[in-house]
Amino acid sequence: MSKKEKTKTEGNHIVAIVIYIIAYLAMIYFAQFVLNGAIRGKMMAQYANSPELATKTAMLSAGAGTMSQIQTLLSA
């Protein structure tokens, strides 16, 4: 393996790490939106006095991947 080849592979590793970090941060950012949506749905339902509305709002704002989080928030 020549010296030039080695540097190119190291460069690719750095790019991969940077992309991974950006994706991880984006995931955390999105999770905040999901949780905010679920909490907002719960609050709306308390004012509207119907648990059905809370579940629907939370599900719409969060998507299907976080059902357990939503159920935890709604049961609290």
A tleap script that builds the chain and sets N, CA, C and O, in Angstrom:
source leaprc.protein.ff14SB
mol = sequence {
  NMET SER LYS LYS GLU LYS THR LYS THR GLU
  GLY ASN HIE ILE VAL ALA ILE VAL ILE TYR
  ILE ILE ALA TYR LEU ALA MET ILE TYR PHE
  ALA GLN PHE VAL LEU ASN GLY ALA ILE ARG
  GLY LYS MET MET ALA GLN TYR ALA ASN SER
  PRO GLU LEU ALA THR LYS THR ALA MET LEU
  SER ALA GLY ALA GLY THR MET SER GLN ILE
  GLN THR LEU LEU SER CALA
}
set mol.1.N position { 0.837 -1.190 0.000 }
set mol.1.CA position { 0.000 0.000 0.000 }
set mol.1.C position { 0.880 1.251 0.000 }
set mol.1.O position { 1.698 1.449 0.898 }
set mol.2.N position { 0.702 2.071 -0.996 }
set mol.2.CA position { 1.536 3.272 -1.091 }
set mol.2.C position { 1.060 4.331 -0.103 }
set mol.2.O position { -0.037 4.234 0.446 }
set mol.3.N position { 1.884 5.327 0.114 }
set mol.3.CA position { 1.552 6.388 1.075 }
set mol.3.C position { 0.322 7.167 0.613 }
set mol.3.O position { -0.522 7.538 1.430 }
set mol.4.N position { 0.216 7.418 -0.700 }
set mol.4.CA position { -0.916 8.176 -1.232 }
set mol.4.C position { -2.235 7.426 -0.982 }
set mol.4.O position { -3.238 8.040 -0.618 }
set mol.5.N position { -2.231 6.121 -1.175 }
set mol.5.CA position { -3.423 5.310 -0.980 }
set mol.5.C position { -3.878 5.354 0.477 }
set mol.5.O position { -5.072 5.449 0.764 }
set mol.6.N position { -2.928 5.284 1.374 }
set mol.6.CA position { -3.226 5.284 2.809 }
set mol.6.C position { -3.939 6.585 3.213 }
set mol.6.O position { -4.924 6.550 3.951 }
set mol.7.N position { -3.447 7.710 2.737 }
set mol.7.CA position { -4.057 9.000 3.083 }
set mol.7.C position { -5.485 9.073 2.566 }
set mol.7.O position { -6.360 9.618 3.239 }
set mol.8.N position { -5.730 8.529 1.374 }
set mol.8.CA position { -7.069 8.571 0.797 }
set mol.8.C position { -8.046 7.774 1.673 }
set mol.8.O position { -9.172 8.213 1.905 }
set mol.9.N position { -7.617 6.620 2.150 }
set mol.9.CA position { -8.502 5.812 3.009 }
set mol.9.C position { -8.775 6.535 4.321 }
set mol.9.O position { -9.906 6.522 4.807 }
set mol.10.N position { -7.776 7.152 4.890 }
set mol.10.CA position { -7.965 7.902 6.130 }
set mol.10.C position { -8.964 9.034 5.903 }
set mol.10.O position { -9.809 9.299 6.758 }
set mol.11.N position { -8.870 9.690 4.771 }
set mol.11.CA position { -9.806 10.760 4.417 }
set mol.11.C position { -11.226 10.250 4.370 }
set mol.11.O position { -12.147 10.910 4.851 }
set mol.12.N position { -11.408 9.061 3.786 }
set mol.12.CA position { -12.750 8.465 3.715 }
set mol.12.C position { -13.300 8.155 5.105 }
set mol.12.O position { -14.493 8.316 5.361 }
set mol.13.N position { -12.426 7.713 5.989 }
set mol.13.CA position { -12.854 7.417 7.358 }
set mol.13.C position { -13.321 8.695 8.054 }
set mol.13.O position { -14.331 8.694 8.757 }
set mol.14.N position { -12.584 9.772 7.856 }
set mol.14.CA position { -12.942 11.055 8.473 }
set mol.14.C position { -14.309 11.517 7.960 }
set mol.14.O position { -15.155 11.959 8.737 }
set mol.15.N position { -14.513 11.411 6.655 }
set mol.15.CA position { -15.792 11.805 6.059 }
set mol.15.C position { -16.924 10.961 6.647 }
set mol.15.O position { -17.990 11.487 6.966 }
set mol.16.N position { -16.695 9.663 6.789 }
set mol.16.CA position { -17.721 8.771 7.340 }
set mol.16.C position { -18.062 9.146 8.777 }
set mol.16.O position { -19.231 9.142 9.163 }
set mol.17.N position { -17.047 9.467 9.563 }
set mol.17.CA position { -17.269 9.855 10.969 }
set mol.17.C position { -18.072 11.153 11.039 }
set mol.17.O position { -18.994 11.272 11.846 }
set mol.18.N position { -17.724 12.121 10.198 }
set mol.18.CA position { -18.443 13.405 10.179 }
set mol.18.C position { -19.908 13.188 9.808 }
set mol.18.O position { -20.800 13.759 10.436 }
set mol.19.N position { -20.158 12.366 8.790 }
set mol.19.CA position { -21.534 12.079 8.367 }
set mol.19.C position { -22.299 11.395 9.493 }
set mol.19.O position { -23.468 11.699 9.728 }
set mol.20.N position { -21.640 10.474 10.188 }
set mol.20.CA position { -22.267 9.755 11.297 }
set mol.20.C position { -22.664 10.719 12.422 }
set mol.20.O position { -23.757 10.621 12.980 }
set mol.21.N position { -21.763 11.647 12.742 }
set mol.21.CA position { -22.045 12.627 13.803 }
set mol.21.C position { -23.227 13.508 13.412 }
set mol.21.O position { -24.105 13.772 14.233 }
set mol.22.N position { -23.251 13.964 12.162 }
set mol.22.CA position { -24.348 14.814 11.690 }
set mol.22.C position { -25.675 14.052 11.759 }
set mol.22.O position { -26.691 14.604 12.182 }
set mol.23.N position { -25.661 12.795 11.346 }
set mol.23.CA position { -26.882 11.980 11.380 }
set mol.23.C position { -27.360 11.783 12.818 }
set mol.23.O position { -28.560 11.819 13.091 }
set mol.24.N position { -26.420 11.575 13.728 }
set mol.24.CA position { -26.754 11.367 15.141 }
set mol.24.C position { -27.400 12.622 15.727 }
set mol.24.O position { -28.403 12.536 16.436 }
set mol.25.N position { -26.822 13.790 15.428 }
set mol.25.CA position { -27.373 15.053 15.916 }
set mol.25.C position { -28.763 15.305 15.334 }
set mol.25.O position { -29.656 15.787 16.030 }
set mol.26.N position { -28.938 14.974 14.054 }
set mol.26.CA position { -30.242 15.157 13.414 }
set mol.26.C position { -31.285 14.264 14.081 }
set mol.26.O position { -32.439 14.662 14.242 }
set mol.27.N position { -30.875 13.057 14.468 }
set mol.27.CA position { -31.780 12.121 15.128 }
set mol.27.C position { -32.229 12.688 16.482 }
set mol.27.O position { -33.409 12.620 16.827 }
set mol.28.N position { -31.297 13.239 17.233 }
set mol.28.CA position { -31.619 13.826 18.540 }
set mol.28.C position { -32.581 15.008 18.349 }
set mol.28.O position { -33.551 15.161 19.091 }
set mol.29.N position { -32.290 15.843 17.336 }
set mol.29.CA position { -33.115 17.013 17.045 }
set mol.29.C position { -34.542 16.585 16.705 }
set mol.29.O position { -35.512 17.189 17.164 }
set mol.30.N position { -34.652 15.526 15.889 }
set mol.30.CA position { -35.969 15.021 15.494 }
set mol.30.C position { -36.706 14.433 16.697 }
set mol.30.O position { -37.919 14.599 16.826 }
set mol.31.N position { -35.979 13.750 17.570 }
set mol.31.CA position { -36.600 13.154 18.764 }
set mol.31.C position { -37.218 14.229 19.652 }
set mol.31.O position { -38.259 14.006 20.270 }
set mol.32.N position { -36.573 15.397 19.717 }
set mol.32.CA position { -37.133 16.503 20.505 }
set mol.32.C position { -38.483 16.938 19.926 }
set mol.32.O position { -39.429 17.205 20.667 }
set mol.33.N position { -38.558 17.006 18.594 }
set mol.33.CA position { -39.813 17.379 17.943 }
set mol.33.C position { -40.887 16.349 18.254 }
set mol.33.O position { -42.034 16.698 18.534 }
set mol.34.N position { -40.505 15.074 18.204 }
set mol.34.CA position { -41.448 13.983 18.459 }
set mol.34.C position { -42.009 14.094 19.874 }
set mol.34.O position { -43.220 14.021 20.078 }
set mol.35.N position { -41.120 14.269 20.842 }
set mol.35.CA position { -41.560 14.360 22.236 }
set mol.35.C position { -42.394 15.616 22.472 }
set mol.35.O position { -43.396 15.566 23.185 }
set mol.36.N position { -41.990 16.745 21.877 }
set mol.36.CA position { -42.768 17.980 22.016 }
set mol.36.C position { -44.167 17.791 21.457 }
set mol.36.O position { -45.145 18.253 22.044 }
set mol.37.N position { -44.260 17.110 20.321 }
set mol.37.CA position { -45.556 16.854 19.696 }
set mol.37.C position { -46.438 15.996 20.579 }
set mol.37.O position { -47.635 16.248 20.712 }
set mol.38.N position { -45.837 14.973 21.187 }
set mol.38.CA position { -46.610 14.076 22.040 }
set mol.38.C position { -47.099 14.809 23.286 }
set mol.38.O position { -48.238 14.622 23.712 }
set mol.39.N position { -46.238 15.643 23.869 }
set mol.39.CA position { -46.616 16.407 25.065 }
set mol.39.C position { -47.702 17.422 24.713 }
set mol.39.O position { -48.657 17.614 25.465 }
set mol.40.N position { -47.538 18.074 23.548 }
set mol.40.CA position { -48.537 19.051 23.108 }
set mol.40.C position { -49.885 18.352 22.922 }
set mol.40.O position { -50.927 18.888 23.297 }
set mol.41.N position { -49.856 17.154 22.340 }
set mol.41.CA position { -51.086 16.384 22.145 }
set mol.41.C position { -51.753 16.058 23.467 }
set mol.41.O position { -52.976 16.125 23.589 }
set mol.42.N position { -50.948 15.707 24.453 }
set mol.42.CA position { -51.492 15.383 25.775 }
set mol.42.C position { -52.133 16.624 26.402 }
set mol.42.O position { -53.216 16.539 26.981 }
set mol.43.N position { -51.468 17.773 26.288 }
set mol.43.CA position { -51.997 19.003 26.856 }
set mol.43.C position { -53.302 19.413 26.167 }
set mol.43.O position { -54.258 19.833 26.820 }
set mol.44.N position { -53.323 19.285 24.841 }
set mol.44.CA position { -54.527 19.639 24.092 }
set mol.44.C position { -55.708 18.802 24.562 }
set mol.44.O position { -56.825 19.304 24.692 }
set mol.45.N position { -55.455 17.532 24.812 }
set mol.45.CA position { -56.529 16.638 25.208 }
set mol.45.C position { -57.030 16.977 26.597 }
set mol.45.O position { -58.218 16.816 26.877 }
set mol.46.N position { -56.158 17.441 27.469 }
set mol.46.CA position { -56.594 17.815 28.805 }
set mol.46.C position { -57.564 18.993 28.712 }
set mol.46.O position { -58.554 19.056 29.440 }
set mol.47.N position { -57.260 19.935 27.796 }
set mol.47.CA position { -58.156 21.082 27.628 }
set mol.47.C position { -59.446 20.674 26.929 }
set mol.47.O position { -60.525 21.160 27.269 }
set mol.48.N position { -59.329 19.782 25.953 }
set mol.48.CA position { -60.513 19.354 25.206 }
set mol.48.C position { -61.280 18.281 25.969 }
set mol.48.O position { -62.408 17.941 25.612 }
set mol.49.N position { -60.660 17.751 27.022 }
set mol.49.CA position { -61.274 16.747 27.893 }
set mol.49.C position { -61.600 15.453 27.145 }
set mol.49.O position { -62.620 14.824 27.426 }
set mol.50.N position { -60.750 15.045 26.196 }
set mol.50.CA position { -60.965 13.766 25.524 }
set mol.50.C position { -59.618 13.075 25.286 }
set mol.50.O position { -58.771 13.606 24.568 }
set mol.51.N position { -59.417 11.911 25.875 }
set mol.51.CA position { -58.153 11.184 25.704 }
set mol.51.C position { -57.941 10.714 24.264 }
set mol.51.O position { -56.806 10.492 23.845 }
set mol.52.N position { -59.034 10.564 23.506 }
set mol.52.CA position { -58.930 10.117 22.122 }
set mol.52.C position { -58.125 11.129 21.287 }
set mol.52.O position { -57.269 10.750 20.488 }
set mol.53.N position { -58.417 12.419 21.490 }
set mol.53.CA position { -57.734 13.479 20.751 }
set mol.53.C position { -56.238 13.465 21.045 }
set mol.53.O position { -55.419 13.652 20.145 }
set mol.54.N position { -55.889 13.242 22.306 }
set mol.54.CA position { -54.474 13.233 22.688 }
set mol.54.C position { -53.733 12.134 21.951 }
set mol.54.O position { -52.651 12.352 21.406 }
set mol.55.N position { -54.326 10.953 21.942 }
set mol.55.CA position { -53.672 9.818 21.284 }
set mol.55.C position { -53.476 10.113 19.808 }
set mol.55.O position { -52.398 9.881 19.260 }
set mol.56.N position { -54.524 10.629 19.160 }
set mol.56.CA position { -54.431 10.904 17.723 }
set mol.56.C position { -53.395 11.982 17.422 }
set mol.56.O position { -52.591 11.827 16.502 }
set mol.57.N position { -53.406 13.069 18.186 }
set mol.57.CA position { -52.450 14.162 17.950 }
set mol.57.C position { -51.031 13.670 18.165 }
set mol.57.O position { -50.140 13.948 17.363 }
set mol.58.N position { -50.826 12.935 19.253 }
set mol.58.CA position { -49.488 12.440 19.565 }
set mol.58.C position { -49.014 11.478 18.481 }
set mol.58.O position { -47.849 11.507 18.083 }
set mol.59.N position { -49.917 10.627 18.005 }
set mol.59.CA position { -49.537 9.658 16.980 }
set mol.59.C position { -49.198 10.373 15.675 }
set mol.59.O position { -48.236 10.012 14.997 }
set mol.60.N position { -49.982 11.378 15.326 }
set mol.60.CA position { -49.739 12.111 14.086 }
set mol.60.C position { -48.401 12.844 14.127 }
set mol.60.O position { -47.645 12.831 13.156 }
set mol.61.N position { -48.118 13.483 15.261 }
set mol.61.CA position { -46.911 14.291 15.330 }
set mol.61.C position { -45.668 13.437 15.522 }
set mol.61.O position { -44.562 13.878 15.209 }
set mol.62.N position { -45.831 12.227 16.030 }
set mol.62.CA position { -44.659 11.415 16.346 }
set mol.62.C position { -44.392 10.312 15.338 }
set mol.62.O position { -43.247 9.883 15.191 }
set mol.63.N position { -45.412 9.843 14.643 }
set mol.63.CA position { -45.201 8.715 13.750 }
set mol.63.C position { -45.306 7.416 14.522 }
set mol.63.O position { -45.525 7.416 15.733 }
set mol.64.N position { -45.148 6.302 13.806 }
set mol.64.CA position { -45.411 4.999 14.423 }
set mol.64.C position { -44.240 4.484 15.251 }
set mol.64.O position { -44.430 3.622 16.110 }
set mol.65.N position { -43.035 4.992 15.010 }
set mol.65.CA position { -41.844 4.435 15.645 }
set mol.65.C position { -41.744 4.673 17.133 }
set mol.65.O position { -40.930 4.036 17.801 }
set mol.66.N position { -42.556 5.579 17.679 }
set mol.66.CA position { -42.371 5.945 19.085 }
set mol.66.C position { -43.637 5.701 19.893 }
set mol.66.O position { -43.946 6.461 20.810 }
set mol.67.N position { -44.368 4.645 19.559 }
set mol.67.CA position { -45.620 4.353 20.261 }
set mol.67.C position { -45.424 4.182 21.762 }
set mol.67.O position { -46.242 4.654 22.551 }
set mol.68.N position { -44.358 3.520 22.157 }
set mol.68.CA position { -44.149 3.278 23.589 }
set mol.68.C position { -43.935 4.595 24.334 }
set mol.68.O position { -44.418 4.771 25.453 }
set mol.69.N position { -43.197 5.528 23.697 }
set mol.69.CA position { -42.986 6.841 24.314 }
set mol.69.C position { -44.316 7.562 24.491 }
set mol.69.O position { -44.577 8.162 25.534 }
set mol.70.N position { -45.152 7.496 23.458 }
set mol.70.CA position { -46.435 8.189 23.504 }
set mol.70.C position { -47.296 7.604 24.609 }
set mol.70.O position { -47.897 8.348 25.385 }
set mol.71.N position { -47.364 6.267 24.692 }
set mol.71.CA position { -48.187 5.624 25.717 }
set mol.71.C position { -47.692 6.000 27.110 }
set mol.71.O position { -48.490 6.211 28.024 }
set mol.72.N position { -46.370 6.083 27.268 }
set mol.72.CA position { -45.809 6.473 28.562 }
set mol.72.C position { -46.245 7.892 28.909 }
set mol.72.O position { -46.663 8.163 30.035 }
set mol.73.N position { -46.146 8.799 27.932 }
set mol.73.CA position { -46.516 10.194 28.182 }
set mol.73.C position { -48.001 10.330 28.480 }
set mol.73.O position { -48.398 11.107 29.348 }
set mol.74.N position { -48.830 9.566 27.752 }
set mol.74.CA position { -50.271 9.700 27.928 }
set mol.74.C position { -50.733 9.104 29.244 }
set mol.74.O position { -51.692 9.590 29.845 }
set mol.75.N position { -50.061 8.056 29.695 }
set mol.75.CA position { -50.494 7.417 30.939 }
set mol.75.C position { -50.018 8.185 32.166 }
set mol.75.O position { -50.536 7.982 33.264 }
set mol.76.N position { -49.028 9.073 31.986 }
set mol.76.CA position { -48.481 9.824 33.132 }
set mol.76.C position { -49.509 10.793 33.694 }
set mol.76.O position { -49.224 11.505 34.657 }
savepdb mol mol.pdb
quit
